[in-house]
mmCIF file of C-alpha atoms in Angstrom:
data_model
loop_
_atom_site.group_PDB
_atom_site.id
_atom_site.type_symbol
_atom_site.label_atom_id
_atom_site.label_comp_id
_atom_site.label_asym_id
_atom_site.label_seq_id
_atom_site.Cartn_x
_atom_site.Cartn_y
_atom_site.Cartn_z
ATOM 1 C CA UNK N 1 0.000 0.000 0.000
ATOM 2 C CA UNK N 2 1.423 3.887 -0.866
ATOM 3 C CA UNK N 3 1.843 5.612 2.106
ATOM 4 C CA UNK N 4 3.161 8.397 0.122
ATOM 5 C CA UNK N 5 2.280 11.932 0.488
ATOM 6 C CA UNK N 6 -0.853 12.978 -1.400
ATOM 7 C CA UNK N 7 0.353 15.248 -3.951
ATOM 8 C CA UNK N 8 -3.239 15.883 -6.352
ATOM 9 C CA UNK N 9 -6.042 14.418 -6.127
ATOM 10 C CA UNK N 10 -9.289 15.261 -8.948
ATOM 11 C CA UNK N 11 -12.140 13.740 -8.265
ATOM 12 C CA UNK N 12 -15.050 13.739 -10.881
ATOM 13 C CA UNK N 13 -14.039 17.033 -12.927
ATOM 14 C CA UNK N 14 -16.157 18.111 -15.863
ATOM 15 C CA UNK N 15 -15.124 20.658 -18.078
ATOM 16 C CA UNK N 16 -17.490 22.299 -20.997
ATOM 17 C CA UNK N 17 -16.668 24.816 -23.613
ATOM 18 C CA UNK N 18 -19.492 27.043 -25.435
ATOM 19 C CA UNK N 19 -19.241 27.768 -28.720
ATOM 20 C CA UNK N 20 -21.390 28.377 -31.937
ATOM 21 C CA UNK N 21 -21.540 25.362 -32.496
ATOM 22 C CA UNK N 22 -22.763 24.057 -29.641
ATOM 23 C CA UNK N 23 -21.490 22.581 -26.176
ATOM 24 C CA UNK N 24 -18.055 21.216 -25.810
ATOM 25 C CA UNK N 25 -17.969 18.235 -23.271
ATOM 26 C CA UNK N 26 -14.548 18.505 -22.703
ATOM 27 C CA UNK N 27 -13.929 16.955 -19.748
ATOM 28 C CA UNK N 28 -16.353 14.470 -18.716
ATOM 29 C CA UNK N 29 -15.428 12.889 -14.774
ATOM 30 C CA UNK N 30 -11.494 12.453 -14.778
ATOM 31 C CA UNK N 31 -10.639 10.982 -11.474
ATOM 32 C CA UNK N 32 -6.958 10.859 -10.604
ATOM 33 C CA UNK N 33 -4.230 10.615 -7.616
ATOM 34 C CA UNK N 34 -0.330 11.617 -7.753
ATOM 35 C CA UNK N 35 1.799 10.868 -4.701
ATOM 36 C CA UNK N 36 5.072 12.375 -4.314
ATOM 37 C CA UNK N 37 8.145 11.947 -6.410
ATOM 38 C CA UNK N 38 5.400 10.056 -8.659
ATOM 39 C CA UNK N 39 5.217 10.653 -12.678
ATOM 40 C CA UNK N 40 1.720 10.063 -13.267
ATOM 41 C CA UNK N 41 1.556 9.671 -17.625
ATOM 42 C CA UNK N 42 -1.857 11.124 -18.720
ATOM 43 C CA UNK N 43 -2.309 9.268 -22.791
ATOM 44 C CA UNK N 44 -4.835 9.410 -25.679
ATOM 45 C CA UNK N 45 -5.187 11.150 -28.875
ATOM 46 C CA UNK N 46 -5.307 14.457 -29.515
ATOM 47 C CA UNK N 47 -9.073 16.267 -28.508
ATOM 48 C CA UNK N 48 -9.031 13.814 -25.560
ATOM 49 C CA UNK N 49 -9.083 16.318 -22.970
ATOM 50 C CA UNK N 50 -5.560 15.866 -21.739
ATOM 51 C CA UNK N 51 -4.639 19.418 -21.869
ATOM 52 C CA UNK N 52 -8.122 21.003 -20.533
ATOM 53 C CA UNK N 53 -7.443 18.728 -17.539
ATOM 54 C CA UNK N 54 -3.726 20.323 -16.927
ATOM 55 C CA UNK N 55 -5.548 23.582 -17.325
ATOM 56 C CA UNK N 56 -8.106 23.258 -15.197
ATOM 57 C CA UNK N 57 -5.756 22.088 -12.287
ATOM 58 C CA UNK N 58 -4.081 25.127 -12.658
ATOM 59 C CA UNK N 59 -6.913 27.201 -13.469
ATOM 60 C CA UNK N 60 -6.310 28.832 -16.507
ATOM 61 C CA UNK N 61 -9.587 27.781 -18.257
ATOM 62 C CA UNK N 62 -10.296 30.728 -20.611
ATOM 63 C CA UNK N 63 -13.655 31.890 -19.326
ATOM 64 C CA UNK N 64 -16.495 32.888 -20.363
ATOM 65 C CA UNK N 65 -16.199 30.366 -23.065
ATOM 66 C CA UNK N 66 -14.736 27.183 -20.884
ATOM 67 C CA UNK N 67 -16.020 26.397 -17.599
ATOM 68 C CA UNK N 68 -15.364 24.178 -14.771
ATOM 69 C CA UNK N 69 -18.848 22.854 -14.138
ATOM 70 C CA UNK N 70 -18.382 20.569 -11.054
ATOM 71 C CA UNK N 71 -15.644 18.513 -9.645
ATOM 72 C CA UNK N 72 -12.969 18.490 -7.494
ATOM 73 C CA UNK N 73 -8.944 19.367 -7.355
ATOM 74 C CA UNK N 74 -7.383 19.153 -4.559
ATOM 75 C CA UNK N 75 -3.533 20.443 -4.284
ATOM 76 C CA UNK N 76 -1.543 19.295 -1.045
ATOM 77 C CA UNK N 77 -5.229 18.676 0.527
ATOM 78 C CA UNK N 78 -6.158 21.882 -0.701
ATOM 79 C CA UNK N 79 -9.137 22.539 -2.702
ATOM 80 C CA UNK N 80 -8.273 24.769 -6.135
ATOM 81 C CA UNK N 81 -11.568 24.901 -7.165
ATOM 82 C CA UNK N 82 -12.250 27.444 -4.564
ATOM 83 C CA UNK N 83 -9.284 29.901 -4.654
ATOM 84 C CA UNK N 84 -9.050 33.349 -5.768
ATOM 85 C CA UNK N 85 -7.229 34.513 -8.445
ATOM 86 C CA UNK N 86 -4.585 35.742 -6.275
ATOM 87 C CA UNK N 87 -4.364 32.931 -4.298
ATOM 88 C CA UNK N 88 -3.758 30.958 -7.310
ATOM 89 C CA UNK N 89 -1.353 33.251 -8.872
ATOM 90 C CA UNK N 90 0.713 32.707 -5.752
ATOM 91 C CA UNK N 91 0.492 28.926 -6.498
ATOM 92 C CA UNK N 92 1.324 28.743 -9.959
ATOM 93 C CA UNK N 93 5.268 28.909 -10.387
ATOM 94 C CA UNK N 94 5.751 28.675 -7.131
ATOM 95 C CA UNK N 95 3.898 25.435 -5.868
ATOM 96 C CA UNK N 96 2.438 24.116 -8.791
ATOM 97 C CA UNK N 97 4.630 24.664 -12.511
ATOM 98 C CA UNK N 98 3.804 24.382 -15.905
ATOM 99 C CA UNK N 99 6.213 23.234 -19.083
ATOM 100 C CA UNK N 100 3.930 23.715 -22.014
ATOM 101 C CA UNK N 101 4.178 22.130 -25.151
ATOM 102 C CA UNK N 102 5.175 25.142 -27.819
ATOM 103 C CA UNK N 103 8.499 26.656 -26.134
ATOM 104 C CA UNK N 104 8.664 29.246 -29.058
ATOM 105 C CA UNK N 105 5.437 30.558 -27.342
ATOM 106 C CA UNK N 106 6.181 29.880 -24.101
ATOM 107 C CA UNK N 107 8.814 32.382 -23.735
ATOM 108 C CA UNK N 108 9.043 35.846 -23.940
ATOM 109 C CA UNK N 109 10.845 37.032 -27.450
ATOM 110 C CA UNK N 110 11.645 40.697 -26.205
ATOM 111 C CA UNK N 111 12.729 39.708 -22.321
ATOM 112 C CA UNK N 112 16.612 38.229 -22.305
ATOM 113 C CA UNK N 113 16.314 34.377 -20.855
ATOM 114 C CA UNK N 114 18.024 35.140 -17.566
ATOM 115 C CA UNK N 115 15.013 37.600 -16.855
ATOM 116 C CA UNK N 116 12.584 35.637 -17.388
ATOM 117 C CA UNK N 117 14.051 33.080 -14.599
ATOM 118 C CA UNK N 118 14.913 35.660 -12.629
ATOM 119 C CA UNK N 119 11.252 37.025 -12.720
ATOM 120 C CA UNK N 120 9.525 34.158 -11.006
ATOM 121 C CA UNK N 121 12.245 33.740 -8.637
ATOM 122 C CA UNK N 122 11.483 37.125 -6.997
ATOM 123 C CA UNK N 123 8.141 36.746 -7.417
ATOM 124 C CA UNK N 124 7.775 33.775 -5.287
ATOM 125 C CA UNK N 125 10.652 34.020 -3.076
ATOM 126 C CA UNK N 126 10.511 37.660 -2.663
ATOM 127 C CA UNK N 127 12.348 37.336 0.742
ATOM 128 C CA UNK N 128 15.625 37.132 -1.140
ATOM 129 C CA UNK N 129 18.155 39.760 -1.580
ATOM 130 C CA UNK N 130 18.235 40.569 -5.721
ATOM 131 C CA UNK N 131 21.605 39.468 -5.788
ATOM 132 C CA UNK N 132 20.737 36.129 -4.066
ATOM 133 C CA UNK N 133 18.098 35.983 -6.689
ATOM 134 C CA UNK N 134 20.170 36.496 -9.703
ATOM 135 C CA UNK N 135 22.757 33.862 -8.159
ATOM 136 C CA UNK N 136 19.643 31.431 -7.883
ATOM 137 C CA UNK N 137 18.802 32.343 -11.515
ATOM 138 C CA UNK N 138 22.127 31.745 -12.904
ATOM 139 C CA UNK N 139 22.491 28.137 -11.032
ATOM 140 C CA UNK N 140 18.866 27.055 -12.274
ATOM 141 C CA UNK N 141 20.435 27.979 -15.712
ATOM 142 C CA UNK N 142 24.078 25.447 -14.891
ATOM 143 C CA UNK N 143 21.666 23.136 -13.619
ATOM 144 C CA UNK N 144 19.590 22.301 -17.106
ATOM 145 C CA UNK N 145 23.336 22.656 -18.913
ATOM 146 C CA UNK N 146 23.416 26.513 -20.436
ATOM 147 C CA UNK N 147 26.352 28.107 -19.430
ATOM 148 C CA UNK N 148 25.241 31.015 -17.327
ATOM 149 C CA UNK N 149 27.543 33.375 -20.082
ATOM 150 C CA UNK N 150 24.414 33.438 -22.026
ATOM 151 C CA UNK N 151 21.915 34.656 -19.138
ATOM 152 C CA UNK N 152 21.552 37.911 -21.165
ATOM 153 C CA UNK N 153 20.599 36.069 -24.286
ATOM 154 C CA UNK N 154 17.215 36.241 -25.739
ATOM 155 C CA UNK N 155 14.920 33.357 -27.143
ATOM 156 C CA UNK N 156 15.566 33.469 -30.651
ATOM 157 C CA UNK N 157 19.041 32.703 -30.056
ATOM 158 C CA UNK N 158 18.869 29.391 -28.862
ATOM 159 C CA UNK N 159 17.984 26.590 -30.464
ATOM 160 C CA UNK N 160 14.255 24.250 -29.962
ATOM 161 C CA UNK N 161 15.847 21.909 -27.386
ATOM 162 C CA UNK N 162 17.819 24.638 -25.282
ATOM 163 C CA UNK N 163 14.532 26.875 -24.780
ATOM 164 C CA UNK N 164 13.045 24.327 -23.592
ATOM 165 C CA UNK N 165 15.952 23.918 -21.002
ATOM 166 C CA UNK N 166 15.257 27.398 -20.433
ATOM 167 C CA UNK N 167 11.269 26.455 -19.826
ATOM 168 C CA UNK N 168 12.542 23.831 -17.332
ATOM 169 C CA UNK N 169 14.484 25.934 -15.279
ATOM 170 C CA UNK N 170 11.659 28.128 -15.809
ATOM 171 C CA UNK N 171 9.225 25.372 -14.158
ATOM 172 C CA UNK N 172 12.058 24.153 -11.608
ATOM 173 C CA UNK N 173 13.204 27.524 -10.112
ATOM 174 C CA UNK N 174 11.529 27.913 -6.811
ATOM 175 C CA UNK N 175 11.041 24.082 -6.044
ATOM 176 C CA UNK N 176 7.566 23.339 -7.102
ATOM 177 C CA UNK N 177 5.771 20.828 -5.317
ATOM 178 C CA UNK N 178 3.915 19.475 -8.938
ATOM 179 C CA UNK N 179 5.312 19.755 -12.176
ATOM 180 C CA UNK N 180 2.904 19.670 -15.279
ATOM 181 C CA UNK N 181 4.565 18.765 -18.404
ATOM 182 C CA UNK N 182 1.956 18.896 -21.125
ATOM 183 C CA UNK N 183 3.926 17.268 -24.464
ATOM 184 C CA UNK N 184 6.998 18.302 -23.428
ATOM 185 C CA UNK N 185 9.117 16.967 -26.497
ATOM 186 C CA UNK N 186 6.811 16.664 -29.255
ATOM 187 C CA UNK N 187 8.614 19.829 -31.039
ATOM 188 C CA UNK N 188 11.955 18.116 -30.429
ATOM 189 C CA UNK N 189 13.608 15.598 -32.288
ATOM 190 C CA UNK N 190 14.376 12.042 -31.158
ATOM 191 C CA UNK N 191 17.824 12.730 -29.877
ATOM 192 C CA UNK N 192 17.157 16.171 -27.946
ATOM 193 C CA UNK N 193 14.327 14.357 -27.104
ATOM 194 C CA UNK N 194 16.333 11.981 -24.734
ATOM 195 C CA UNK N 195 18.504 14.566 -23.278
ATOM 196 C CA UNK N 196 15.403 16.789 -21.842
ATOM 197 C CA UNK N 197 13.528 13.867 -20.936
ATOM 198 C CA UNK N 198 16.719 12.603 -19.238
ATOM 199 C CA UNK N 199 17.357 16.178 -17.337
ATOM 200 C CA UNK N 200 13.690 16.254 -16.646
ATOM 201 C CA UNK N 201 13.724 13.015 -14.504
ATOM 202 C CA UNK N 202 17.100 13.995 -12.849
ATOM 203 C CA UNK N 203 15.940 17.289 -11.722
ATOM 204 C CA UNK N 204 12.781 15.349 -10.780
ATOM 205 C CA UNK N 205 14.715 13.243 -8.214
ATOM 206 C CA UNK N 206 16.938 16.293 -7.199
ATOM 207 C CA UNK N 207 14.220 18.020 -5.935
ATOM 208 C CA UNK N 208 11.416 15.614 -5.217
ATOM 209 C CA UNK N 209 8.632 16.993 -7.257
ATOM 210 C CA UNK N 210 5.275 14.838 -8.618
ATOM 211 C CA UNK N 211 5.322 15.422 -12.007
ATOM 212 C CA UNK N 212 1.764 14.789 -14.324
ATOM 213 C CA UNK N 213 3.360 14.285 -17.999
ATOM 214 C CA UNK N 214 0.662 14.440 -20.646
ATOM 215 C CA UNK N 215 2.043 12.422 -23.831
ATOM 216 C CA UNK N 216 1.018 10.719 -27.263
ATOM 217 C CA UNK N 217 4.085 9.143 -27.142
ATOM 218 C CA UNK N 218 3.697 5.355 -24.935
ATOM 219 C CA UNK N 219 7.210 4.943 -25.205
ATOM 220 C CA UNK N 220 8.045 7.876 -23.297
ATOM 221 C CA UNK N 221 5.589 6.407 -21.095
ATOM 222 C CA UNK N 222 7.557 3.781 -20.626
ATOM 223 C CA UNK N 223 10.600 5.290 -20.089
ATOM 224 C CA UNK N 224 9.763 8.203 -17.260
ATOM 225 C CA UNK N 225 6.254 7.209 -15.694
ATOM 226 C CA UNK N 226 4.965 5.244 -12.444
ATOM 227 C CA UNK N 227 1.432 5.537 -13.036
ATOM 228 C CA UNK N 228 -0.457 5.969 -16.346
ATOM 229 C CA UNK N 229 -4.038 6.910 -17.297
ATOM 230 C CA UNK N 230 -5.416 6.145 -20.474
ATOM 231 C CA UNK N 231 -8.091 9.086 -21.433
ATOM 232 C CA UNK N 232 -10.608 8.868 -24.082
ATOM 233 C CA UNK N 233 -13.120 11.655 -24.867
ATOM 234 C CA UNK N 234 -12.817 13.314 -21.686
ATOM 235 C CA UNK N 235 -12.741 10.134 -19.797
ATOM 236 C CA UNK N 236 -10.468 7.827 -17.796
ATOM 237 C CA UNK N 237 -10.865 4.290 -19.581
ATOM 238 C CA UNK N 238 -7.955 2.645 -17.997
ATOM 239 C CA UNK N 239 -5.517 3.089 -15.284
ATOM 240 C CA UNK N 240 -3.176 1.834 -13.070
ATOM 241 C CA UNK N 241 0.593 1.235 -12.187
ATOM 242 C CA UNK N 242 2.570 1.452 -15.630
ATOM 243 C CA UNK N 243 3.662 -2.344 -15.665
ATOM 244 C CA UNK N 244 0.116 -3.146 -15.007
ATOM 245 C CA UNK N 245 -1.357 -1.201 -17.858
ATOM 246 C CA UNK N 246 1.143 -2.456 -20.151
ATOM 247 C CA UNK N 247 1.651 -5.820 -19.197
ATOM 248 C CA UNK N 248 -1.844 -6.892 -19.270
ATOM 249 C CA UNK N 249 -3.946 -4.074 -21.126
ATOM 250 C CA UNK N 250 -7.058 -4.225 -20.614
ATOM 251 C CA UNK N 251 -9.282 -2.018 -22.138
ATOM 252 C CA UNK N 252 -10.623 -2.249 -25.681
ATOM 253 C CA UNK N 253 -8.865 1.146 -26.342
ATOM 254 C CA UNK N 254 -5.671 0.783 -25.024
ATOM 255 C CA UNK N 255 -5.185 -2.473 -26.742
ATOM 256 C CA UNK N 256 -5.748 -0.494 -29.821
ATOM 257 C CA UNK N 257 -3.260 2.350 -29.183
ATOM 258 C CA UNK N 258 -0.755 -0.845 -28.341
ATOM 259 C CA UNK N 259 -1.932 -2.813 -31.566
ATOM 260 C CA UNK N 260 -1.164 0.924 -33.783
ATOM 261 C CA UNK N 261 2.806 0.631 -32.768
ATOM 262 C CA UNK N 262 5.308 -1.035 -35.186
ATOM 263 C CA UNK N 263 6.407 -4.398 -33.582
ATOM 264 C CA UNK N 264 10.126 -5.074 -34.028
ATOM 265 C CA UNK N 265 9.372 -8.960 -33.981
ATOM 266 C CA UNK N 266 6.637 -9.014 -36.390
ATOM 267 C CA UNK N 267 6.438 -8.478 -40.137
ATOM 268 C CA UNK N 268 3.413 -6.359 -40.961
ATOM 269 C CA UNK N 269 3.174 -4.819 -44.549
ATOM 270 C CA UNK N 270 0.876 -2.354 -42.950
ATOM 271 C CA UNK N 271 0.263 -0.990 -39.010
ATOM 272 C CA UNK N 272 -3.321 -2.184 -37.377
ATOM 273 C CA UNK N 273 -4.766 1.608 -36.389
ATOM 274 C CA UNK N 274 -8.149 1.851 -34.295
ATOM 275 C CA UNK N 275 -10.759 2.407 -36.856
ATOM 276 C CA UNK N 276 -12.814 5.218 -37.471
ATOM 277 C CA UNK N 277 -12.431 9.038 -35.588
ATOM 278 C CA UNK N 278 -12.661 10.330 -32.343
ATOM 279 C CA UNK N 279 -15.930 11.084 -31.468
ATOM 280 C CA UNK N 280 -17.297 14.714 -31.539
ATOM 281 C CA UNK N 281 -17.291 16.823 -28.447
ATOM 282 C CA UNK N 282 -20.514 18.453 -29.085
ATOM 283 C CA UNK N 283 -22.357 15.165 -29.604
ATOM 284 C CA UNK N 284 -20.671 12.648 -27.560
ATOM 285 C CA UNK N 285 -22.210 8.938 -28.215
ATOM 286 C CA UNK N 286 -24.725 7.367 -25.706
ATOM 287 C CA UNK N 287 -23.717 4.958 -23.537
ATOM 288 C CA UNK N 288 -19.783 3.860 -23.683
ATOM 289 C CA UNK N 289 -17.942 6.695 -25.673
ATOM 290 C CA UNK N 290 -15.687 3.915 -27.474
ATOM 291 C CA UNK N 291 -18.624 1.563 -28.666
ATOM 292 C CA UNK N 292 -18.297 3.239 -32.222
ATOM 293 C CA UNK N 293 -15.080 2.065 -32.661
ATOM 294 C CA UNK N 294 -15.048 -0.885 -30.545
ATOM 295 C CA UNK N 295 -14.389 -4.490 -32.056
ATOM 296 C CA UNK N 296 -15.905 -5.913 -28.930
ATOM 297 C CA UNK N 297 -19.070 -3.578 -29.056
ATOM 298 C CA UNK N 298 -22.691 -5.439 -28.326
ATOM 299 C CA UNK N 299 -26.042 -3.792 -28.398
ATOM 300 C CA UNK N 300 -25.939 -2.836 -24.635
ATOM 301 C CA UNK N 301 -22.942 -0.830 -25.233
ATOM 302 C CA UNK N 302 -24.586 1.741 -27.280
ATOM 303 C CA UNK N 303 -27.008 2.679 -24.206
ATOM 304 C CA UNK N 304 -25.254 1.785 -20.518
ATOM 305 C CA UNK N 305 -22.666 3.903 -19.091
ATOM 306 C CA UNK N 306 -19.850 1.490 -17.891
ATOM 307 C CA UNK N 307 -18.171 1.953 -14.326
ATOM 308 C CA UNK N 308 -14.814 1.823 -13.052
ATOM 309 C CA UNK N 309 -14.271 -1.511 -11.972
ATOM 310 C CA UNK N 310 -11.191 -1.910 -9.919
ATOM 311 C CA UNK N 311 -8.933 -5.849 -10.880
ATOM 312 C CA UNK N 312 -5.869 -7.367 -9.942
ATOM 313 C CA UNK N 313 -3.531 -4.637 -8.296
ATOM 314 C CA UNK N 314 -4.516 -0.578 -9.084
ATOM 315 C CA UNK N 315 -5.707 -1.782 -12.206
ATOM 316 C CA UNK N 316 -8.731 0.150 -13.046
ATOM 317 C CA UNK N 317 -10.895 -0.148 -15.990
ATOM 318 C CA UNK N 318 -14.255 1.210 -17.558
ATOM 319 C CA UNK N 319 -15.500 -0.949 -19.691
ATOM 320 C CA UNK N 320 -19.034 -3.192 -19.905
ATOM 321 C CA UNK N 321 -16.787 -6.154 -20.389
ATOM 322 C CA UNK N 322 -15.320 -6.324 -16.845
ATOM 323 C CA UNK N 323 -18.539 -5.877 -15.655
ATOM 324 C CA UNK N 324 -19.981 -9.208 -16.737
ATOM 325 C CA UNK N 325 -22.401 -7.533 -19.054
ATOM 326 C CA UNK N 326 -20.961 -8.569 -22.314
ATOM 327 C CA UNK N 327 -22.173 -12.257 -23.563
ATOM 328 C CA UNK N 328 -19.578 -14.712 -24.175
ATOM 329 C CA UNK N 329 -16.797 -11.941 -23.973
ATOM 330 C CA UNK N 330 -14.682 -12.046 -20.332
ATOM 331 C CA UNK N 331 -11.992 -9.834 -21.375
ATOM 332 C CA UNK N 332 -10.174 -8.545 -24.111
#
């Protein structure tokens, strides 16, 4: 049993966006728990809701048009849900950081790199001196390899992997508590890839921090997380310890995303991808969300809502099929 420190803990959060259009059910009851020093890997394609969830922890929905409709996110035992603004601005960067997924856009262009550190330094630890501050600033910039020579560089002269250094330090400066890294290499190529990923989960241990690191990519998965949830229009379908979920997959989904990577032992003229398209948003299927595309799909799937049901281990899955109600199928 994890006796570990609660970190975050969302309970039933639903998330809607208004548009033209119509309503976007964006998030649609994501449950979820990260201890400490935990990397909790948050999957599924794009329009799942992966990001809206990372915004809504740190509440940066973009209101009026997205709302937080009910829910619950609790930070340290703290409920978010029901802070200020200024409470929260004095959580984000300080307790609770953010690596986006752009880092052209996530920097400044006309503030030099060693500002922009040195801005939510004294920010959140306004108690020390400036010149402790710009010493603190300069390390944080050693510490994710940039010689502190180029502190009074600006963005456009460093290269796609070495802003996003700078976007780490950024994230890492005054110790958070939670790190969110939402696609933190997709811009990158393979081999700068490995190096952030690598400094990522050293700084990790350094310093102690939970880190939630939303990804397309299971392999990096894999590589840097404890815990992984699958997410599928809005919606947790599988979750559970990271040798769990990938050692005996479970859900009709996630067996897909597995059965869509190239397997180095087999010969396959062409990859096996999940058939047909996410669902839309503004008209989400009855029933299970997935029975569209599901191979395993019976008439009962189409109008019942399937629960979590917890199996073997944190293993937990929503789908019909664990639930007994699927003739002659037991599992996938």
């Amino acid at each position: 049993m994890n006796k570990k420190e609660i970190v975050l803990e969302i309970k039933d959060l639903v998330v809607e966006y208004t548009s033209e259009s119509g309503t976007v059910h964006a998030v649609n009851g994501f449950d979820m728990v990260l201890h400490a020093g935990d990397t909790f890997g948050l999957v599924g394609e794009t329009g799942a809701g992966k990001t809206t969830t990372a915004l809504s922890i740190m509440r940066l929905i973009a209101e009026p048009q997205g709302r937080i409709i009910s829910g619950s996110v609790k930070f340290m035992g703290e409920e978010l849900l029901t802070k200020t603004e200024a409470e929260m601005r004095q959580i984000r960067g300080g307790k609770i950081s953010m690596i986006f997924q752009d880092p052209m856009t996530s920097l400044n262009p006309v503030m030099t790199i060693g500002e922009q550190i040195l801005e939510v330094i004294e920010i959140h630890q306004s108690e020390l001196s400036k010149i402790d501050a710009l010493i603190r600033a300069e390390e944080m910039l050693e510490l994710v390899g940039i010689p502190k020579q180029r502190f009074n560089e600006y963005p456009h002269q460093f290269s796609g992997g070495m802003k996003q250094r700078v976007v780490i330090a950024i994230a890492l400066a005054c110790n958070p508590k939670l790190i969110i890294a939402d696609e933190p290499t997709t811009a990158l190529d393979v081999t700068i890839q490995a190096q952030v990923l690598e400094l990522m989960q050293e700084l990790q241990k350094e310093f102690k921090t939970a880190m939630m690191l939303i990804t397309h990519d299971l392999g990096v998965v894999a590589q840097v997380c404890d815990h992984v949830a699958i997410m599928y229009a809005g919606k947790v379908v599988e979750n559970g310890t990271v040798e769990e979920v990938f050692r005996t997959t479970k859900h009709p989904y996630t067996v897909g995303l597995f059965g869509s990577i190239p397997n180095l032992t087999h010969n396959v003229e062409r990859l096996n991808p999940i058939k047909g398209l996410t669902p839309d948003p503004t008209n989400l299927p009855a029933g299970c969300t997935f029975h569209p595309r599901c191979p395993f799909a019976k008439d009962i799937c189409a109008t019942t809502i399937p629960k979590n049901t917890v199996l073997k281990g944190e293993n937990i899955v929503e789908c019909l099929i664990y639930e007994g109600l699927i003739e002659g199928v037991t599992h996938v």
